[in-house]
XYZ file of N, CA, C and O in Angstrom:
824
model
N 0.845 -1.197 0.000
C 0.000 0.000 0.000
C 0.881 1.248 0.000
O 1.839 1.343 0.758
N 0.561 2.191 -0.831
C 1.355 3.415 -0.948
C 0.698 4.521 -0.128
O -0.493 4.798 -0.266
N 1.475 5.138 0.751
C 0.972 6.230 1.572
C 1.485 7.555 1.007
O 2.638 7.663 0.592
N 0.610 8.531 1.007
C 0.969 9.872 0.555
C 1.341 10.691 1.779
O 0.479 11.126 2.544
N 2.655 10.866 1.992
C 3.110 11.549 3.202
C 2.659 13.003 3.239
O 2.446 13.573 4.307
N 2.521 13.623 2.063
C 2.039 15.006 2.030
C 0.609 15.071 2.531
O 0.243 15.942 3.322
N -0.204 14.119 2.087
C -1.591 14.061 2.537
C -1.663 13.758 4.034
O -2.470 14.331 4.761
N -0.815 12.839 4.503
C -0.780 12.536 5.933
C -0.516 13.804 6.730
O -1.158 14.064 7.754
N 0.422 14.588 6.249
C 0.809 15.815 6.941
C -0.364 16.791 7.031
O -0.543 17.473 8.044
N -1.172 16.851 5.980
C -2.330 17.749 5.982
C -3.273 17.404 7.128
O -3.749 18.270 7.857
N -3.539 16.111 7.311
C -4.452 15.699 8.378
C -3.891 16.043 9.753
O -4.582 16.640 10.586
N -2.643 15.661 9.979
C -2.039 15.940 11.286
C -1.926 17.439 11.551
O -2.232 17.911 12.647
N -1.489 18.181 10.531
C -1.299 19.616 10.725
C -2.617 20.332 10.975
O -2.682 21.270 11.777
N -3.679 19.899 10.323
C -4.985 20.529 10.547
C -5.462 20.284 11.969
O -6.005 21.193 12.621
N -5.251 19.091 12.480
C -5.608 18.805 13.866
C -4.771 19.648 14.832
O -5.300 20.203 15.811
N -3.478 19.766 14.550
C -2.600 20.586 15.392
C -3.026 22.052 15.333
O -3.080 22.745 16.363
N -3.346 22.529 14.131
C -3.775 23.923 13.979
C -5.072 24.185 14.746
O -5.244 25.247 15.366
N -5.981 23.220 14.698
C -7.244 23.372 15.433
C -6.995 23.423 16.937
O -7.615 24.211 17.659
N -6.068 22.590 17.418
C -5.719 22.599 18.841
C -5.034 23.917 19.227
O -5.288 24.469 20.311
N -4.190 24.426 18.338
C -3.512 25.702 18.599
C -4.513 26.854 18.628
O -4.358 27.811 19.408
N -5.526 26.761 17.803
C -6.592 27.766 17.793
C -7.325 27.778 19.134
O -7.692 28.844 19.654
N -7.509 26.598 19.716
C -8.126 26.499 21.038
C -7.232 27.149 22.093
O -7.722 27.860 22.979
N -5.925 26.923 21.992
C -4.996 27.554 22.939
C -5.133 29.074 22.888
O -5.212 29.745 23.934
N -5.172 29.622 21.684
C -5.332 31.076 21.552
C -6.649 31.529 22.174
O -6.702 32.556 22.869
N -7.698 30.765 21.960
C -9.014 31.132 22.484
C -9.030 31.126 24.009
O -9.546 32.055 24.639
N -8.470 30.089 24.617
C -8.523 30.006 26.081
C -7.625 31.044 26.745
O -7.921 31.526 27.843
N -6.538 31.402 26.079
C -5.689 32.457 26.629
C -6.420 33.802 26.619
O -6.318 34.586 27.573
N -7.183 34.040 25.556
C -8.027 35.243 25.514
C -9.116 35.180 26.582
O -9.432 36.177 27.232
N -9.684 33.997 26.755
C -10.719 33.830 27.765
C -10.163 34.145 29.156
O -10.827 34.808 29.962
N -8.969 33.681 29.430
C -8.343 33.962 30.732
C -8.140 35.470 30.916
O -8.406 36.011 31.989
N -7.665 36.130 29.873
C -7.518 37.594 29.948
C -8.862 38.251 30.241
O -8.961 39.184 31.036
N -9.891 37.752 29.599
C -11.219 38.328 29.732
C -11.723 38.266 31.173
O -12.235 39.251 31.712
N -11.569 37.099 31.820
C -12.159 36.931 33.150
C -11.356 37.611 34.251
O -11.809 37.661 35.400
N -10.205 38.138 33.914
C -9.451 38.866 34.931
C -10.235 40.066 35.442
O -10.196 40.383 36.627
N -10.973 40.741 34.540
C -11.751 41.909 34.954
C -13.169 41.938 34.370
O -14.060 42.525 34.960
N -13.363 41.334 33.199
C -14.617 41.398 32.430
C -14.978 42.821 32.016
O -16.126 43.110 31.669
N -13.998 43.707 32.027
C -14.266 45.102 31.676
C -14.487 45.292 30.180
O -15.145 46.251 29.757
N -13.920 44.398 29.366
C -14.085 44.499 27.916
C -14.663 43.193 27.355
O -14.213 42.674 26.350
N -15.665 42.685 28.049
C -16.208 41.368 27.709
C -16.785 41.294 26.300
O -16.711 40.258 25.650
N -17.339 42.422 25.806
C -17.890 42.418 24.450
C -16.787 42.234 23.410
O -16.948 41.477 22.448
N -15.663 42.901 23.618
C -14.538 42.786 22.687
C -14.000 41.359 22.685
O -13.735 40.783 21.621
N -13.864 40.782 23.857
C -13.346 39.412 23.941
C -14.331 38.415 23.338
O -13.927 37.464 22.664
N -15.607 38.620 23.572
C -16.613 37.716 23.014
C -16.589 37.743 21.489
O -16.709 36.701 20.829
N -16.400 38.933 20.935
C -16.323 39.065 19.477
C -15.091 38.342 18.927
O -15.167 37.638 17.911
N -13.961 38.511 19.595
C -12.729 37.852 19.148
C -12.849 36.331 19.263
O -12.408 35.587 18.375
N -13.453 35.874 20.337
C -13.628 34.430 20.514
C -14.595 33.870 19.481
O -14.432 32.732 19.032
N -15.568 34.644 19.092
C -16.477 34.204 18.030
C -15.718 34.049 16.721
O -15.968 33.113 15.944
N -14.780 34.940 16.457
C -13.948 34.828 15.256
C -13.114 33.549 15.293
O -12.975 32.856 14.276
N -12.556 33.234 16.450
C -11.760 32.015 16.577
C -12.644 30.769 16.462
O -12.213 29.744 15.923
N -13.866 30.857 16.960
C -14.803 29.747 16.819
C -15.124 29.500 15.348
O -15.202 28.344 14.894
N -15.282 30.578 14.586
C -15.517 30.454 13.145
C -14.295 29.870 12.445
O -14.417 29.057 11.519
N -13.114 30.269 12.898
C -11.873 29.709 12.356
C -11.806 28.208 12.639
O -11.379 27.418 11.785
N -12.245 27.816 13.821
C -12.286 26.400 14.154
C -13.218 25.625 13.239
O -12.913 24.493 12.832
N -14.354 26.236 12.891
C -15.276 25.598 11.941
C -14.590 25.372 10.596
O -14.818 24.354 9.933
N -13.750 26.321 10.203
C -13.023 26.193 8.937
C -12.107 24.974 8.955
O -12.015 24.241 7.963
N -11.432 24.753 10.083
C -10.567 23.574 10.193
C -11.393 22.290 10.090
O -10.973 21.327 9.451
N -12.560 22.284 10.710
C -13.421 21.096 10.644
C -13.862 20.828 9.208
O -13.818 19.686 8.732
N -14.268 21.885 8.504
C -14.708 21.727 7.117
C -13.557 21.278 6.216
O -13.754 20.459 5.312
N -12.360 21.799 6.494
C -11.183 21.376 5.724
C -10.915 19.896 5.944
O -10.609 19.161 4.990
N -11.037 19.454 7.177
C -10.805 18.045 7.481
C -11.806 17.154 6.737
O -11.435 16.120 6.167
N -13.064 17.557 6.745
C -14.093 16.782 6.049
C -13.812 16.740 4.553
O -13.934 15.685 3.901
N -13.399 17.880 4.009
C -13.071 17.946 2.577
C -11.918 17.000 2.242
O -11.973 16.270 1.241
N -10.879 16.998 3.073
C -9.732 16.122 2.832
C -10.116 14.650 2.972
O -9.648 13.793 2.215
N -10.966 14.357 3.931
C -11.416 12.980 4.114
C -12.195 12.491 2.891
O -12.081 11.336 2.474
N -12.972 13.383 2.311
C -13.779 13.024 1.140
C -12.956 12.867 -0.131
O -13.411 12.238 -1.087
N -11.750 13.431 -0.132
C -10.951 13.405 -1.353
C -9.704 12.529 -1.241
O -8.895 12.475 -2.164
N -9.547 11.836 -0.109
C -8.347 11.029 0.130
C -8.736 9.560 0.295
O -9.602 9.229 1.103
N -8.085 8.716 -0.473
C -8.408 7.278 -0.430
C -7.793 6.604 0.785
O -8.439 5.832 1.482
N -6.514 6.894 1.047
C -5.807 6.296 2.182
C -5.479 7.401 3.187
O -4.834 8.388 2.843
N -5.930 7.227 4.414
C -5.705 8.228 5.459
C -4.764 7.668 6.531
O -4.687 6.451 6.719
N -4.040 8.525 7.248
C -3.050 8.045 8.223
C -3.671 7.356 9.441
O -3.008 6.569 10.112
N -4.932 7.691 9.745
C -5.705 7.054 10.804
C -7.061 6.684 10.217
O -7.417 7.143 9.132
N -7.819 5.877 10.911
C -9.164 5.563 10.442
C -9.962 6.840 10.228
O -9.880 7.777 11.032
N -10.751 6.860 9.164
C -11.540 8.055 8.841
C -12.436 8.466 10.004
O -12.554 9.657 10.322
N -13.081 7.474 10.611
C -13.998 7.767 11.714
C -13.268 8.413 12.885
O -13.797 9.323 13.542
N -12.040 7.961 13.130
C -11.254 8.526 14.227
C -10.845 9.968 13.926
O -10.924 10.838 14.805
N -10.411 10.214 12.715
C -10.017 11.582 12.338
C -11.203 12.528 12.464
O -11.097 13.625 13.031
N -12.347 12.099 11.948
C -13.535 12.941 12.005
C -13.969 13.168 13.446
O -14.326 14.293 13.833
N -13.910 12.119 14.250
C -14.317 12.246 15.655
C -13.407 13.208 16.405
O -13.878 14.030 17.208
N -12.104 13.131 16.154
C -11.171 14.064 16.798
C -11.467 15.499 16.377
O -11.468 16.414 17.212
N -11.731 15.702 15.087
C -12.027 17.048 14.589
C -13.305 17.600 15.213
O -13.372 18.772 15.613
N -14.323 16.754 15.316
C -15.599 17.185 15.900
C -15.436 17.504 17.383
O -15.984 18.499 17.882
N -14.672 16.689 18.101
C -14.451 16.934 19.528
C -13.670 18.226 19.762
O -13.930 18.962 20.724
N -12.710 18.504 18.889
C -11.994 19.783 18.974
C -12.965 20.949 18.796
O -12.900 21.944 19.517
N -13.854 20.803 17.843
C -14.849 21.841 17.588
C -15.768 22.016 18.797
O -16.134 23.145 19.154
N -16.130 20.918 19.451
C -16.983 20.992 20.636
C -16.318 21.789 21.756
O -16.974 22.590 22.438
N -15.018 21.563 21.956
C -14.291 22.296 22.996
C -14.335 23.798 22.723
O -14.659 24.602 23.608
N -14.050 24.165 21.499
C -14.022 25.587 21.148
C -15.406 26.210 21.254
O -15.557 27.343 21.731
N -16.421 25.481 20.825
C -17.798 25.980 20.958
C -18.134 26.246 22.423
O -18.795 27.250 22.745
N -17.695 25.344 23.303
C -17.977 25.513 24.725
C -17.323 26.755 25.312
O -17.944 27.479 26.096
N -16.090 27.006 24.915
C -15.370 28.190 25.406
C -16.044 29.463 24.906
O -16.263 30.416 25.670
N -16.386 29.476 23.627
C -17.040 30.651 23.046
C -18.382 30.912 23.713
O -18.759 32.059 23.967
N -19.115 29.844 24.018
C -20.423 29.983 24.654
C -20.294 30.600 26.053
O -21.146 31.406 26.462
N -19.241 30.243 26.776
C -19.015 30.841 28.099
C -18.756 32.340 27.985
O -19.301 33.137 28.757
N -17.916 32.726 27.029
C -17.617 34.149 26.830
C -18.872 34.914 26.437
O -19.090 36.048 26.880
N -19.717 34.305 25.614
C -20.952 34.960 25.190
C -21.897 35.174 26.369
O -22.596 36.194 26.441
N -21.917 34.234 27.295
C -22.810 34.352 28.451
C -22.463 35.553 29.328
O -23.355 36.169 29.918
N -21.188 35.894 29.415
C -20.824 37.091 30.168
C -21.498 38.326 29.581
O -21.883 39.242 30.309
N -21.652 38.335 28.260
C -22.241 39.486 27.580
C -23.753 39.504 27.753
O -24.327 40.476 28.248
N -24.434 38.408 27.357
C -25.899 38.499 27.377
C -26.510 38.271 28.752
O -27.687 38.547 28.961
N -25.699 37.834 29.732
C -26.145 37.823 31.121
C -25.776 39.126 31.836
O -26.117 39.298 33.004
N -25.058 40.010 31.145
C -24.618 41.286 31.720
C -23.813 41.072 33.008
O -24.056 41.702 34.040
N -22.844 40.166 32.919
C -21.949 39.928 34.056
C -20.819 40.951 33.982
O -20.029 40.946 33.044
N -20.759 41.823 34.962
C -19.815 42.938 34.903
C -18.653 42.820 35.879
O -17.744 43.647 35.862
N -18.691 41.799 36.710
C -17.654 41.654 37.730
C -17.158 40.224 37.743
O -17.945 39.278 37.739
N -15.833 40.063 37.772
C -15.254 38.733 37.806
C -15.260 38.194 39.239
O -15.702 38.853 40.175
N -14.803 36.955 39.359
C -14.729 36.305 40.667
C -13.543 35.352 40.647
O -13.142 34.869 39.585
N -12.963 35.069 41.813
C -11.781 34.185 41.850
C -12.017 32.836 41.176
O -11.121 32.318 40.498
N -13.196 32.254 41.341
C -13.426 30.934 40.752
C -13.476 30.989 39.229
O -13.148 30.005 38.568
N -13.843 32.113 38.646
C -13.808 32.250 37.188
C -12.364 32.218 36.689
O -12.050 31.567 35.687
N -11.493 32.908 37.395
C -10.071 32.905 37.034
C -9.496 31.501 37.218
O -8.712 31.027 36.384
N -9.890 30.826 38.287
C -9.387 29.470 38.532
C -9.847 28.511 37.438
O -9.073 27.662 36.983
N -11.097 28.639 37.014
C -11.573 27.813 35.904
C -10.768 28.108 34.640
O -10.401 27.197 33.890
N -10.513 29.388 34.398
C -9.745 29.771 33.209
C -8.352 29.158 33.236
O -7.849 28.695 32.200
N -7.734 29.125 34.404
C -6.400 28.529 34.521
C -6.442 27.032 34.224
O -5.559 26.491 33.532
N -7.452 26.351 34.728
C -7.601 24.918 34.456
C -7.782 24.673 32.963
O -7.180 23.759 32.373
N -8.585 25.505 32.328
C -8.869 25.340 30.902
C -7.637 25.652 30.052
O -7.363 24.957 29.066
N -6.872 26.660 30.436
C -5.633 26.973 29.711
C -4.660 25.800 29.817
O -4.062 25.380 28.821
N -4.495 25.271 31.015
C -3.590 24.122 31.200
C -4.047 22.933 30.353
O -3.231 22.246 29.727
N -5.347 22.701 30.317
C -5.894 21.596 29.522
C -5.629 21.804 28.035
O -5.268 20.860 27.318
N -5.797 23.032 27.573
C -5.608 23.323 26.145
C -4.157 23.150 25.726
O -3.871 22.630 24.639
N -3.233 23.579 26.566
C -1.814 23.420 26.242
C -1.438 21.941 26.169
O -0.688 21.525 25.281
N -1.971 21.149 27.085
C -1.726 19.708 27.054
C -2.357 19.075 25.815
O -1.767 18.187 25.189
N -3.535 19.544 25.463
C -4.213 19.027 24.272
C -3.383 19.277 23.022
O -3.211 18.395 22.170
N -2.843 20.478 22.915
C -1.978 20.815 21.792
C -0.773 19.875 21.738
O -0.417 19.356 20.666
N -0.169 19.608 22.891
C 0.966 18.677 22.955
C 0.564 17.283 22.480
O 1.343 16.583 21.815
N -0.649 16.872 22.826
C -1.078 15.515 22.478
C -1.202 15.338 20.966
O -0.886 14.263 20.441
N -1.629 16.363 20.248
C -1.749 16.244 18.796
C -0.385 16.297 18.113
O -0.179 15.644 17.083
N 0.537 17.039 18.679
C 1.907 17.021 18.173
C 2.504 15.630 18.385
O 3.160 15.075 17.499
N 2.236 15.057 19.551
C 2.723 13.708 19.855
C 2.071 12.664 18.953
O 2.707 11.667 18.576
N 0.814 12.888 18.588
C 0.114 11.931 17.724
C 0.802 11.811 16.369
O 0.979 10.699 15.858
N 1.200 12.931 15.796
C 1.886 12.881 14.502
C 3.210 12.126 14.619
O 3.608 11.390 13.716
N 3.869 12.289 15.758
C 5.151 11.611 15.982
C 4.971 10.162 16.425
O 5.957 9.449 16.619
N 3.703 9.779 16.619
C 3.385 8.447 17.151
C 4.045 8.216 18.517
O 4.476 7.105 18.843
N 4.088 9.279 19.293
C 4.634 9.230 20.650
C 3.480 8.893 21.600
O 2.937 9.755 22.304
N 3.088 7.635 21.587
C 1.899 7.211 22.313
C 2.087 7.269 23.832
O 1.125 7.490 24.573
N 3.297 7.089 24.292
C 3.558 7.176 25.732
C 3.259 8.571 26.258
O 2.667 8.730 27.335
N 3.664 9.588 25.506
C 3.387 10.968 25.917
C 1.889 11.240 25.924
O 1.372 11.943 26.804
N 1.176 10.689 24.955
C -0.274 10.901 24.893
C -0.953 10.301 26.120
O -1.854 10.902 26.704
N -0.531 9.117 26.521
C -1.117 8.494 27.715
C -0.874 9.351 28.960
O -1.751 9.508 29.809
N 0.338 9.891 29.067
C 0.668 10.757 30.210
C -0.199 12.014 30.192
O -0.724 12.438 31.228
N -0.361 12.602 29.007
C -1.184 13.802 28.872
C -2.632 13.508 29.234
O -3.309 14.312 29.893
N -3.108 12.350 28.825
C -4.489 11.974 29.122
C -4.732 11.925 30.623
O -5.768 12.390 31.122
N -3.769 11.384 31.365
C -3.883 11.328 32.826
C -3.906 12.733 33.418
O -4.695 13.034 34.329
N -3.056 13.622 32.890
C -2.996 14.992 33.391
C -4.289 15.743 33.118
O -4.781 16.506 33.961
N -4.868 15.537 31.934
C -6.130 16.210 31.605
C -7.265 15.660 32.462
O -8.157 16.407 32.893
N -7.226 14.376 32.745
C -8.221 13.791 33.637
C -8.118 14.411 35.035
O -9.137 14.709 35.677
N -6.888 14.641 35.500
C -6.692 15.278 36.802
C -7.234 16.709 36.796
O -7.866 17.150 37.763
N -7.026 17.424 35.694
C -7.548 18.789 35.584
C -9.075 18.795 35.562
O -9.712 19.682 36.136
N -9.661 17.781 34.918
C -11.126 17.670 34.924
C -11.638 17.458 36.336
O -12.662 18.030 36.738
N -10.930 16.642 37.111
C -11.306 16.432 38.508
C -11.205 17.726 39.307
O -12.055 18.007 40.172
N -10.167 18.512 39.020
C -10.040 19.819 39.676
C -11.211 20.724 39.318
O -11.738 21.454 40.163
N -11.616 20.686 38.046
C -12.751 21.488 37.601
C -14.036 21.066 38.278
O -14.863 21.906 38.659
N -14.217 19.772 38.455
C -15.410 19.252 39.122
C -15.457 19.721 40.576
O -16.504 20.154 41.082
N -14.318 19.646 41.258
C -14.256 20.107 42.649
C -14.480 21.607 42.739
O -15.179 22.097 43.642
N -13.891 22.348 41.799
C -14.060 23.799 41.796
C -15.527 24.166 41.603
O -16.029 25.104 42.227
N -16.215 23.433 40.734
C -17.640 23.689 40.544
C -18.406 23.483 41.847
O -19.204 24.335 42.252
N -18.156 22.369 42.522
C -18.864 22.082 43.771
C -18.563 23.143 44.831
O -19.477 23.633 45.514
N -17.289 23.497 44.950
C -16.900 24.479 45.967
C -17.494 25.849 45.682
O -17.987 26.530 46.601
N -17.456 26.273 44.422
C -17.955 27.609 44.076
C -19.474 27.679 44.200
O -20.016 28.691 44.662
N -20.177 26.601 43.836
C -21.629 26.586 44.000
C -22.002 26.592 45.483
O -22.957 27.265 45.893
N -21.243 25.861 46.281
C -21.490 25.871 47.733
C -21.368 27.292 48.282
O -22.212 27.746 49.068
N -20.314 27.990 47.852
C -20.097 29.357 48.320
C -21.216 30.285 47.858
O -21.709 31.120 48.630
N -21.632 30.126 46.612
C -22.695 30.975 46.074
C -24.011 30.804 46.832
O -24.707 31.777 47.121
N -24.341 29.560 47.149
C -25.628 29.285 47.776
C -25.587 29.386 49.301
O -26.625 29.308 49.952
N -24.401 29.584 49.842
C -24.277 29.643 51.297
C -25.014 30.847 51.873
O -25.756 30.742 52.858
N -24.800 32.006 51.249
C -25.484 33.219 51.697
C -26.009 33.990 50.480
O -25.516 35.066 50.141
N -27.020 33.457 49.792
C -27.517 34.111 48.579
C -28.223 35.434 48.904
O -28.970 35.528 49.876
N -27.938 36.436 48.101
C -28.562 37.746 48.321
C -29.336 38.223 47.089
O -30.289 38.980 47.208
N -28.923 37.763 45.917
C -29.554 38.195 44.675
C -29.834 36.959 43.824
O -28.905 36.331 43.295
N -31.104 36.627 43.707
C -31.484 35.415 42.988
C -31.081 35.419 41.530
O -30.654 34.386 40.992
N -31.188 36.581 40.878
C -30.839 36.667 39.460
C -29.348 36.468 39.252
O -28.927 35.724 38.351
N -28.528 37.112 40.080
C -27.074 36.942 39.969
C -26.675 35.500 40.268
O -25.763 34.952 39.648
N -27.382 34.900 41.213
C -27.115 33.507 41.553
C -27.357 32.598 40.352
O -26.554 31.717 40.029
N -28.473 32.833 39.662
C -28.799 32.053 38.465
C -27.733 32.224 37.392
O -27.280 31.246 36.782
N -27.321 33.455 37.152
C -26.311 33.738 36.123
C -25.024 32.964 36.397
O -24.473 32.289 35.517
N -24.529 33.096 37.613
C -23.238 32.501 37.917
C -23.323 30.972 37.977
O -22.385 30.288 37.587
N -24.437 30.448 38.439
C -24.615 28.992 38.449
C -24.542 28.453 37.019
O -23.880 27.444 36.747
N -25.212 29.124 36.106
C -25.209 28.711 34.705
C -23.800 28.737 34.123
O -23.375 27.804 33.436
N -23.059 29.803 34.395
C -21.709 29.955 33.851
C -20.754 28.935 34.467
O -19.941 28.320 33.766
N -20.846 28.737 35.780
C -19.979 27.764 36.450
C -20.196 26.370 35.883
O -19.239 25.645 35.589
N -21.446 25.986 35.726
C -21.740 24.646 35.195
C -21.268 24.510 33.749
O -20.803 23.443 33.338
N -21.365 25.588 32.980
C -20.884 25.554 31.598
C -19.369 25.419 31.567
O -18.820 24.675 30.736
N -18.675 26.110 32.443
C -17.222 26.015 32.503
C -16.777 24.613 32.902
O -15.820 24.071 32.344
N -17.493 24.012 33.843
C -17.150 22.651 34.242
C -17.367 21.697 33.074
O -16.594 20.748 32.886
N -18.397 21.963 32.273
C -18.658 21.123 31.102
C -17.519 21.227 30.093
O -17.184 20.238 29.425
N -16.899 22.392 29.988
C -15.756 22.544 29.086
C -14.612 21.633 29.527
O -13.958 20.991 28.697
N -14.378 21.548 30.834
C -13.317 20.637 31.304
C -13.676 19.190 30.976
O -12.797 18.383 30.674
N -14.960 18.857 31.017
C -15.399 17.515 30.616
C -15.091 17.258 29.147
O -14.726 16.141 28.764
N -15.267 18.284 28.317
C -15.058 18.128 26.880
C -13.599 17.816 26.550
O -13.317 17.045 25.625
N -12.684 18.410 27.297
C -11.265 18.062 27.115
C -11.046 16.581 27.422
O -10.342 15.884 26.694
N -11.647 16.126 28.513
C -11.501 14.723 28.894
C -12.150 13.807 27.848
O -11.599 12.760 27.498
N -13.318 14.219 27.340
C -13.993 13.428 26.299
C -13.094 13.267 25.074
O -13.020 12.185 24.473
N -12.426 14.342 24.704
C -11.549 14.292 23.535
C -10.384 13.339 23.768
O -10.018 12.554 22.889
N -9.816 13.386 24.964
C -8.694 12.496 25.248
C -9.139 11.038 25.326
O -8.352 10.135 25.040
N -10.393 10.793 25.688
C -10.909 9.428 25.635
C -10.891 8.910 24.197
O -10.537 7.751 23.944
N -11.271 9.781 23.261
C -11.215 9.415 21.845
C -9.765 9.183 21.426
O -9.455 8.207 20.727
N -8.876 10.062 21.855
C -7.465 9.939 21.519
C -6.890 8.614 22.033
O -6.137 7.935 21.323
N -7.256 8.238 23.252
C -6.756 6.977 23.797
C -7.276 5.793 22.998
O -6.568 4.801 22.793
N -8.518 5.892 22.529
C -9.059 4.838 21.683
C -8.294 4.716 20.380
O -8.070 3.609 19.874
N -7.878 5.850 19.851
C -7.097 5.857 18.611
C -5.749 5.173 18.813
O -5.345 4.320 18.024
N -5.051 5.540 19.877
C -3.695 5.001 20.047
C -3.728 3.518 20.396
O -2.749 2.807 20.148
N -4.833 3.023 20.954
C -4.938 1.590 21.212
C -4.843 0.780 19.910
O -4.366 -0.338 19.906
N -5.305 1.394 18.828
C -5.279 0.719 17.535
C -3.886 0.672 16.924
O -3.579 -0.197 16.103
N -3.049 1.643 17.301
C -1.769 1.818 16.612
C -0.542 1.591 17.486
O 0.568 1.484 16.977
N -0.739 1.552 18.798
C 0.412 1.407 19.699
C 0.999 -0.004 19.602
O 0.302 -0.964 19.361
C-alpha cells in the first residue's frame, strides 16, 4: 500500500492547527475573566476564533472526502475534529454568556476555571503534536494529566456553588453565575472526552 506523506501531513497539521486555535481562544478567555471590563470585545474575538475552528473542521471533512488512504481511520479523524470543535464551541459559549447575562464583575473561581482550561488546552496541543510523531507514551501521560484537571474542575464547581448558595442575596445573579460555572465545568469535561477518543485511537496503533 502506498501512503501519501504530504496528505498525511495535511491531516495531522490541521488537527494541530485546530488545537492551537483552542490555545489562543482560552488564553483570551483567561484575559477576559481577569476583569470582564471588555467582555464584548473578547466575546467578538472568541467568536472569530470559533468560526476559524469551523473552517478547520470543514477542511478536514473535505480532505477525508478526497483522500483514499488516510493516516488514521476516517472515523477517528472525524471524531477528533468534531471533539476539537466541541471544545471551542464551549469556550465561546461561556464568553458569550458574560455578555448576554450582563456579568460585569469577575470572581476568583472564574479565574481558577480559566487557569484549568488553559492548562488543559496546552496539554491538548501537545497531544496532537505527539500523535503525529506516534509518541503514544506521551499521549497516555497527557491523558492522565487532563483527567486530573477535569477532577479539579469538578471540585471547583462544587466548591464555588457551595459558596454561592451559602449566603444568597440576589437570585438573578445567583442564576447567572450557576449557569456559567456549570458551563465552565462542562468545558473541562469536553477536554476529557476528547482524550478518551485519543486513547481509543492510540490503542489501535500502539
